[in-house]
XYZ file of C-alpha atoms in Angstrom:
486
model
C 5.364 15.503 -33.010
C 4.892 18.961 -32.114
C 1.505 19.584 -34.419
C 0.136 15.904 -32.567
C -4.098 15.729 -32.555
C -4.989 16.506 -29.265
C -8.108 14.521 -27.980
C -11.279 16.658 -27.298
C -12.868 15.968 -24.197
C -15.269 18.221 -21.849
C -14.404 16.773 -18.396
C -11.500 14.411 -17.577
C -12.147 10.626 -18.749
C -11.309 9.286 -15.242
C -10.519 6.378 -17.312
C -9.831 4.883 -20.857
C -6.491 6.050 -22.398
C -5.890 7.430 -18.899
C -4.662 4.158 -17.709
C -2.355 4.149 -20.658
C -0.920 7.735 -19.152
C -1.017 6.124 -15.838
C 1.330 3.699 -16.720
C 3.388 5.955 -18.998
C 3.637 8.624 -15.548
C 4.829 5.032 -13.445
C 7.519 4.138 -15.576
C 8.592 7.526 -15.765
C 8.895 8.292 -12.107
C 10.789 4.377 -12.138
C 13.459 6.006 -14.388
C 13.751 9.307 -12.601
C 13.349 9.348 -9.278
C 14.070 5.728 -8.467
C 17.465 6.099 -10.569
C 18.096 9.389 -8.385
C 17.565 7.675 -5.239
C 19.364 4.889 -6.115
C 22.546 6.824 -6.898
C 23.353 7.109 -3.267
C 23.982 3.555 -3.949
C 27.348 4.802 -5.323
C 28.290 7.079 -2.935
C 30.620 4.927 -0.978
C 32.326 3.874 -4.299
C 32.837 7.561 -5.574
C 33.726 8.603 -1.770
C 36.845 5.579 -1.917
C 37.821 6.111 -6.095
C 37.983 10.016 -5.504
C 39.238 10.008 -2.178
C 36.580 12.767 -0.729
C 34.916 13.385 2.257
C 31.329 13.166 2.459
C 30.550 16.545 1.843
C 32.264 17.043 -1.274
C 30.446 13.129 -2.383
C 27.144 14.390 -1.310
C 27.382 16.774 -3.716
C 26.659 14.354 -6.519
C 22.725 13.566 -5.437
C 22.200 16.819 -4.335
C 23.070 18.177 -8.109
C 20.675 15.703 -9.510
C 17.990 16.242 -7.240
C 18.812 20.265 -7.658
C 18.620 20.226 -11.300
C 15.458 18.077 -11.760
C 13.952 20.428 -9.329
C 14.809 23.910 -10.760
C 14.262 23.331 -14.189
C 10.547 21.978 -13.255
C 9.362 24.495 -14.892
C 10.929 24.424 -17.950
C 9.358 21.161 -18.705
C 6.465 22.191 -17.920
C 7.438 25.098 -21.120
C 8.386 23.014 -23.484
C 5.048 20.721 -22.196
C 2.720 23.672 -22.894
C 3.654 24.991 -26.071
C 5.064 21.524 -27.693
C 3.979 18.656 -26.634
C 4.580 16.435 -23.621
C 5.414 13.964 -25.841
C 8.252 16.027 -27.366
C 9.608 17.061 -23.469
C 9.720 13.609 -22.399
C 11.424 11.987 -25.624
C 14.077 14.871 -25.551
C 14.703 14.459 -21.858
C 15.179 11.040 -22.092
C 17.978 11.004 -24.387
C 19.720 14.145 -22.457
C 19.010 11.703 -18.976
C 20.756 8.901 -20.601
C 23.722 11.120 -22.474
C 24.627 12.104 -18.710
C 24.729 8.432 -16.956
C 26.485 7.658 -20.219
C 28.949 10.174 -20.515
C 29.517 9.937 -16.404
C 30.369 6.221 -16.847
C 33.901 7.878 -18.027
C 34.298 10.346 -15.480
C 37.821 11.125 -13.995
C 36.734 13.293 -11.044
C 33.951 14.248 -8.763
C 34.329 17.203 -10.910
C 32.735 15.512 -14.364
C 30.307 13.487 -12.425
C 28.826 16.773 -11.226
C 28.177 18.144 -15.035
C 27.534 14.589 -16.709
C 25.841 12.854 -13.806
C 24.429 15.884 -12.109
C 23.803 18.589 -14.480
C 22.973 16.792 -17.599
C 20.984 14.080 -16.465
C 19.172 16.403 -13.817
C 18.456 18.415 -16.969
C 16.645 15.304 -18.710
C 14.814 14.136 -15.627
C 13.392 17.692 -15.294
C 11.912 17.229 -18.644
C 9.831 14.373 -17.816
C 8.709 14.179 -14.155
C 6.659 17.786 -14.127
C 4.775 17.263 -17.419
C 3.995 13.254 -17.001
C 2.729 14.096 -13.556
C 0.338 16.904 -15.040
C -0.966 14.753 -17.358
C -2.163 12.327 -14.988
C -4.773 15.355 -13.529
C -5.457 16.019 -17.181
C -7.124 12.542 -17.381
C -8.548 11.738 -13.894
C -10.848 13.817 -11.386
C -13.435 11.428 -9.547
C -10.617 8.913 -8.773
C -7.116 11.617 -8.986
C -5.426 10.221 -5.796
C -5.801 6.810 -6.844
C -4.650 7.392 -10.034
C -1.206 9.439 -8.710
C -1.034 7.046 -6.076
C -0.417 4.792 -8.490
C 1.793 6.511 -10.753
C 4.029 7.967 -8.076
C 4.207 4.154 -6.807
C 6.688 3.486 -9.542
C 9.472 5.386 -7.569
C 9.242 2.546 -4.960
C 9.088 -0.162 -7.062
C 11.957 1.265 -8.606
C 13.868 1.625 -5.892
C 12.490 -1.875 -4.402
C 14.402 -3.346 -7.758
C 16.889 -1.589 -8.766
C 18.976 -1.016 -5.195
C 20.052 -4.571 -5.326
C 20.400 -4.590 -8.921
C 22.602 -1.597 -8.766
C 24.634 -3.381 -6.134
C 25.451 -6.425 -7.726
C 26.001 -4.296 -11.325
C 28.417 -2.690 -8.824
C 30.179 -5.794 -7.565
C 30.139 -7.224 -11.202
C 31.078 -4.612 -13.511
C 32.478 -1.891 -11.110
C 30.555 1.639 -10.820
C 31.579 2.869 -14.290
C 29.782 -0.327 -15.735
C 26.802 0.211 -13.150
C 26.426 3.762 -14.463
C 26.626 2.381 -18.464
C 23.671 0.310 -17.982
C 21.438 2.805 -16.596
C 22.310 5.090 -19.129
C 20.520 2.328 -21.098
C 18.122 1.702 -19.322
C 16.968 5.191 -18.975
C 16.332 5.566 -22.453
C 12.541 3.977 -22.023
C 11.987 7.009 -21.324
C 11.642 8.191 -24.699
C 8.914 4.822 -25.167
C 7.036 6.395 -22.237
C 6.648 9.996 -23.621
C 4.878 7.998 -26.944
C 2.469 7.245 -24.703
C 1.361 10.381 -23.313
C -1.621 11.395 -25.915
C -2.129 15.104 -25.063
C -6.050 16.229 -23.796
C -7.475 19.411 -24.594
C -10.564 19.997 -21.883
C -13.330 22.322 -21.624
C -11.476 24.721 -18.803
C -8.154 24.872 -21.530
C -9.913 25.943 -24.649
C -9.471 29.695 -25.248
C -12.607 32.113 -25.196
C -13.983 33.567 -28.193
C -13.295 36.972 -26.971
C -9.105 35.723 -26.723
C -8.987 34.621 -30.287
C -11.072 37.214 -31.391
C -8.239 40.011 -29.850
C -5.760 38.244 -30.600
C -6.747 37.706 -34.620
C -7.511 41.588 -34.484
C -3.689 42.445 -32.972
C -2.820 40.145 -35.772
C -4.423 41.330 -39.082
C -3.634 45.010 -37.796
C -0.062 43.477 -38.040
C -0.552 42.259 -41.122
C -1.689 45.807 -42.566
C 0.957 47.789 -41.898
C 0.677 48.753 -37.971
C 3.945 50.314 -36.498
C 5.975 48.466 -34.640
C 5.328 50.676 -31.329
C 1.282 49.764 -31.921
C 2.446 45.977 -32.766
C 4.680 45.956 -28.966
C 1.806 47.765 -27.145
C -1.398 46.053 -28.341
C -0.449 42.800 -29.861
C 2.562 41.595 -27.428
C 0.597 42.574 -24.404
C -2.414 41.101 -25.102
C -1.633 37.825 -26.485
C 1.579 36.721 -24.557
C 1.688 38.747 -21.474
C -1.965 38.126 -21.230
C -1.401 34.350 -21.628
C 1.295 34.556 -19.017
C -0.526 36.539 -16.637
C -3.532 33.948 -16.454
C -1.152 30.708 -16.567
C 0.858 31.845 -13.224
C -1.994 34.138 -11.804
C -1.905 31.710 -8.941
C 1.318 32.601 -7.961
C -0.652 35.575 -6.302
C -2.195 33.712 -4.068
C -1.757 33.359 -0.698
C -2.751 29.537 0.016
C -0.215 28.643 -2.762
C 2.299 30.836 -1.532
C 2.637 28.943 2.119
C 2.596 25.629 -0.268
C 5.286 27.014 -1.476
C 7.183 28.370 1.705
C 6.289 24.525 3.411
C 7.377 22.888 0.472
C 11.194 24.567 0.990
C 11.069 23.194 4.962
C 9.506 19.865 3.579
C 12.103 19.333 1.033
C 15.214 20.342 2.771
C 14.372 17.250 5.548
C 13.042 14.679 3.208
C 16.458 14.605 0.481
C 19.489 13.508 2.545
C 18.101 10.250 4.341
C 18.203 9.193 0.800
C 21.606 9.728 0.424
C 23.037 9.003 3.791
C 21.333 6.158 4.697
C 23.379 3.696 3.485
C 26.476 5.434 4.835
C 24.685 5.756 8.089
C 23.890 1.788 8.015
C 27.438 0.866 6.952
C 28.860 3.069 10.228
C 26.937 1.198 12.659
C 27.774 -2.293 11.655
C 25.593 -3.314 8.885
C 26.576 -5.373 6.201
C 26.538 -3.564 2.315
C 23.976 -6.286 1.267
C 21.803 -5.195 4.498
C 22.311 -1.289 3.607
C 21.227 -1.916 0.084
C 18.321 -4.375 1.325
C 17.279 -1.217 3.432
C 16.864 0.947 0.345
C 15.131 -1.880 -1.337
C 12.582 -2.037 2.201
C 11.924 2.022 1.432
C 11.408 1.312 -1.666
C 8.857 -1.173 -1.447
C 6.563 0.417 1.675
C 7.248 3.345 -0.463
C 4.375 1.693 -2.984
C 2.563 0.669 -0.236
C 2.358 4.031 1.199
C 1.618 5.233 -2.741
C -1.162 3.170 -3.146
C -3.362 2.408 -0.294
C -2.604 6.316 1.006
C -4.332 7.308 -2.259
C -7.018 4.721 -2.719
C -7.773 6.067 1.358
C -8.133 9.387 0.944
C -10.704 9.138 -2.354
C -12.778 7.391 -0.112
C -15.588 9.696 0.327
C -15.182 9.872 3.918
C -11.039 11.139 3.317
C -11.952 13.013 0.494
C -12.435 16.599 1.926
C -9.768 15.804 4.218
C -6.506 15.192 1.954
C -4.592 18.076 2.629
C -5.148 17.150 6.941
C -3.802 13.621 5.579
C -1.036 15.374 3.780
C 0.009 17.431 7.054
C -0.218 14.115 8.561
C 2.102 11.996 6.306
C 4.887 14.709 6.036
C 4.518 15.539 9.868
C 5.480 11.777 10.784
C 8.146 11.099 8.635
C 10.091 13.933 10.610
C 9.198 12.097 13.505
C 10.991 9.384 12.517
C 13.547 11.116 11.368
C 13.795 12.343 15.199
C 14.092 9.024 16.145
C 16.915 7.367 14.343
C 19.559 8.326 15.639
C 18.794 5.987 18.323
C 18.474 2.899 15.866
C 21.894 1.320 15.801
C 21.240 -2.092 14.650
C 19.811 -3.731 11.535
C 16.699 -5.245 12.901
C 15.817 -1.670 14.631
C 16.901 0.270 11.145
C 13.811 -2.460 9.108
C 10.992 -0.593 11.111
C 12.281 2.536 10.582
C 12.579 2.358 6.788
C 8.900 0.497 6.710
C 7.348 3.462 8.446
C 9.400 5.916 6.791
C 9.040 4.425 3.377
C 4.935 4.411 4.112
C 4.698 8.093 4.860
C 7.031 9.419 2.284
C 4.902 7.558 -0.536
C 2.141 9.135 1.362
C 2.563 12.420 1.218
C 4.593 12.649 -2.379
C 1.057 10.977 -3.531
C -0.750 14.112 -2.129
C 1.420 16.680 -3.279
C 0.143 17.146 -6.688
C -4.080 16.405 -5.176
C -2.690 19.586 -2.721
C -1.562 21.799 -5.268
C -4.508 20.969 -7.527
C -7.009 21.506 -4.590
C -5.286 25.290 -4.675
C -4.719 26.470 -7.962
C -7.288 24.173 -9.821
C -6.698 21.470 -12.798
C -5.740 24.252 -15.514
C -3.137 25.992 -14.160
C -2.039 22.523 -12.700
C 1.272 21.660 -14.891
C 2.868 25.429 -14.945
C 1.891 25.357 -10.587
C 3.998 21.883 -10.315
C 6.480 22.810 -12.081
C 6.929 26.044 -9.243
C 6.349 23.589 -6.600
C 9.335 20.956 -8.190
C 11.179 24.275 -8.572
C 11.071 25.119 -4.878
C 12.551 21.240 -4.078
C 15.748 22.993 -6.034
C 17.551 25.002 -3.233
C 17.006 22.285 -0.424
C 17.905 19.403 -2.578
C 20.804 21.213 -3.218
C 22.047 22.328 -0.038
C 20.396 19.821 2.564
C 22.607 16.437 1.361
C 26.074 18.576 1.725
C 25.140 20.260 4.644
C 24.398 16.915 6.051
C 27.378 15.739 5.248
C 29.359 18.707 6.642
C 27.845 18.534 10.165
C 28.737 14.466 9.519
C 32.105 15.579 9.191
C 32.143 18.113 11.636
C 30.557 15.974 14.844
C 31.155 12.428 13.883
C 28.036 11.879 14.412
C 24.663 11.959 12.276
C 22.297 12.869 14.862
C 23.083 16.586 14.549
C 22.099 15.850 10.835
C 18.857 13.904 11.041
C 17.678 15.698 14.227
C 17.957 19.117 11.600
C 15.905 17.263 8.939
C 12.995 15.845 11.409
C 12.475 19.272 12.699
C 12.366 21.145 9.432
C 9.697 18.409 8.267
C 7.792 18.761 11.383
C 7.805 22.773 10.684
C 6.827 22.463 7.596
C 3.331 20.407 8.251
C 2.972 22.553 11.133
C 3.303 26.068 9.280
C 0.631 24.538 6.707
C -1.985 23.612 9.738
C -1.498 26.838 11.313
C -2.484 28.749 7.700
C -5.229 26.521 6.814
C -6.568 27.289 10.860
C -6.565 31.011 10.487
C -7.944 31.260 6.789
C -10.891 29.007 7.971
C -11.501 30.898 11.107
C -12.003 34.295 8.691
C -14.047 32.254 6.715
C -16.312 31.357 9.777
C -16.209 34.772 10.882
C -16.664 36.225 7.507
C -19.668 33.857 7.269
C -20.967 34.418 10.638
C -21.219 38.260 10.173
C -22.962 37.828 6.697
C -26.015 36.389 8.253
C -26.029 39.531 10.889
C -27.084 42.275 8.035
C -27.158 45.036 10.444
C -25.698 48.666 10.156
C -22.266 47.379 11.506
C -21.795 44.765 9.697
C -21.908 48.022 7.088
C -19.622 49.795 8.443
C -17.181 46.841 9.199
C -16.938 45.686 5.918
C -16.337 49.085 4.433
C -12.598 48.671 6.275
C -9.658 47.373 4.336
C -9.302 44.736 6.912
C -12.435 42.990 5.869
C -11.067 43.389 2.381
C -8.232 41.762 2.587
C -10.379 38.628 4.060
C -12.940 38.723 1.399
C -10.027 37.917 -0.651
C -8.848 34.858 0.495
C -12.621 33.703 0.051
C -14.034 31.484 -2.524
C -16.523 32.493 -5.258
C -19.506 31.166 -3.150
C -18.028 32.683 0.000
C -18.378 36.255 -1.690
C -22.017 35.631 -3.496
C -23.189 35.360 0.435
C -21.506 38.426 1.360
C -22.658 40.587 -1.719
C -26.271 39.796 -0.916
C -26.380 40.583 3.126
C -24.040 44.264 2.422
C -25.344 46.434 0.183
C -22.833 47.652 -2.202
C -20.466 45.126 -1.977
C -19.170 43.522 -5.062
C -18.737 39.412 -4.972
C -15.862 40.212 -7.570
């Protein structure tokens, strides 16, 4: 599977097999993150088996969502140098081993290595790599095509909350967890579909292979093994290293990545304490799981018509304002719930919520791409998945701790909207100041006068010229003499 033909293409289909990778990338995210959502589902049955708090529950999800998240990047390894087929089929089967093996669990304790750990492990795997692929295949229509894939988290969640309950009522949580452990395993179906692309931007130069081949034969002759560690190690693998994460260097991706800690910390624990939070004000466990079902299903909604918007050509050069938009709104809901108290109030909330999360998880990967381009795409998700880690981990438990602590859970959701809200605000505040350089840098090109010389001689003009795009820098080269575009 590893040595699989790779189809040869100069420019992404934006069509063809990439429906077939489409669909492969929606039943994935059905099997990951709909399965992960859906474990909160549980949490009042592991909270009364185990006799735990909520804290010490919470841990569970958070575990899951942790693991998936921190070893993004690994999958996106194993997708680079195997196959994505190969990731995906092997983290199916370590996915389902953990729901499996957790099925027998005897303490919180197991269900945090089988359940968490293990299956995190698998999940991690598959989500990265299937969602680079997706990019690999579409450009002219991208959002509409992730829109569409990341839809199958609602959907999932839309079907499988009440199917988890009544597995639940039926065959107890141990069965629950047996049967998706089964179901999980079309996972391994979905990485057959994922036919790998090789396109014009990933093919390496001449002048690569040709070093490379050189470092190589002079191996093959006889070199020493200091020459073989300076020349041939450097060139080929740190080289390849340096230029697959070069845009970890930059600054636009770097505040991605700071927002993306603020963004994920306030979206995880709604998904684990709504139902808990439904159940304490009076609503039924059919009602809490029909809530998760209404998130799930505006979730696809939100998916969808959010991406098919913003490829309009009118939204088009405006997708990351629509993606400070989506994730700034959610944490005003969040703000506002702990004033909804009854079941009719609590449907609005998870249709506008549900809308806005599908939203902006549809953006996230046209964002990142925007930034670091379509090459570098699968190792820069994989960073950004990585950076969910630490708040997935912490943000459920801490949640639950200031649950425990002030019997309350506005303390809790009031922390989440505002770290949402910071988070879209930090990113509008970055993207304001790098295009007012821009403007300015722009502004004093046209003015080719001795002090625009002297001004751009200082480091401070430097270190804007920078942050400026190729064509930015051309424009600047030709108005100051001696300035170099590179």
């Amino acid at each position: 599977m590893a040595k699989v033909n790779r189809a040869q293409s100069t420019s992404p289909p934006d069509g063809g097999w990439g429906w077939m990778i489409v669909a492969g990338c929606f039943l994935v995210t059905i099997c990951t993150r709909a399965v992960t959502r859906c474990i909160s589902i549980f949490f009042v049955e592991f909270q009364t088996y185990f006799s735990q708090d909520y804290a010490q529950t919470a841990w569970i999800h958070s575990i899951v969502d942790c693991v998936t998240m921190l070893c993004a990047p690994l999958g996106s390894v194993v997708s680079n140098h195997l196959s994505c087929q190969v990731g995906i089929m092997l983290g199916g089967l370590l996915a389902s081993t953990g729901l499996i093996l957790g099925s027998f669990a005897t303490s919180l304790k197991h269900l945090y290595l089988t359940l968490g750990v293990l299956t995190g492990l698998g999940f991690a795997l598959c989500y990265s790599p299937a969602i680079a692929m997706v990019g690999k295949y579409f450009s002219r229509r991208k959002a509409l095509a992730y829109g569409i894939s990341m839809s199958g988290s609602g959907i999932g969640i839309f079907i499988l909350a009440p199917v988890v309950q009544l597995l639940i009522e039926q065959f107890s949580w141990r069965g629950a967890l047996l049967i998706l452990g089964g179901f999980v395993l079309n996972l391994c179906v979905c990485g057959a579909l994922m036919r790998p692309i090789t396109l014009k931007e990933d093919r390496t130069t001449p002048e690569q292979k040709h070093v490379c081949r050189t470092q190589t034969q002079d191996f093959k002759r006889g070199s020493s093994y200091s020459t073989l560690t300076k020349e041939w190690v450097q060139t080929c693998l740190c080289g390849s290293l340096q230029q697959e994460y070069s845009f970890l260097l930059m600054s636009d991706f770097v505040v991605l990545g700071i927002s993306v800690l603020f963004m994920a910390y306030g979206c995880s624990p709604l998904f684990v304490h709504l139902v808990p939070y439904a159940l304490s004000v009076g609503v039924s466990h059919q009602q809490a799981a029909f809530l998760m079902s209404i998130l799930g299903v505006i979730d696809i909604v939100g998916n969808i018509t959010f991406g098919w918007l913003t490829d309009r050509r009118c939204l088009k050069d405006y997708q990351y304002v629509c993606y400070l938009f989506a994730v700034g709104l959610d944490g005003l809901c969040y703000l506002c719930l702990p004033m909804l108290q009854r079941f009719p109030l609590l449907v609005p909330f998870s249709c506008t919520f549900g809308y806005f999360d599908g939203a902006y998880v549809t953006l996230i990967p046209v964002v990142t791409a925007e930034i670091v381009g379509t090459t570098s795409l699968s190792s820069a998700l994989g960073v950004v998945y990585f950076l969910h880690a630490v708040p997935y981990l912490v943000s459920p438990p801490i949640a639950g701790w200031l649950v425990d602590t002030t019997g309350s859970y506005t303390a809790a959701f009031l922390l989440c909207g505002f770290s949402m809200i910071f988070s879209s605000v930090l990113l509008g505040f970055a993207r304001l100041v790098k295009k007012m350089k821009k403007n300015q840098l722009r502004f004093l090109a046209k003015e080719s006068d001795p002090k625009l010389q002297l001004w751009t001689n200082g480091s401070v003009a430097y270190s804007v010229a920078r942050e400026l795009d190729q064509k930015d820098r051309e424009s600047v080269a030709i108005a100051v003499p001696g300035y170099s575009s590179t």
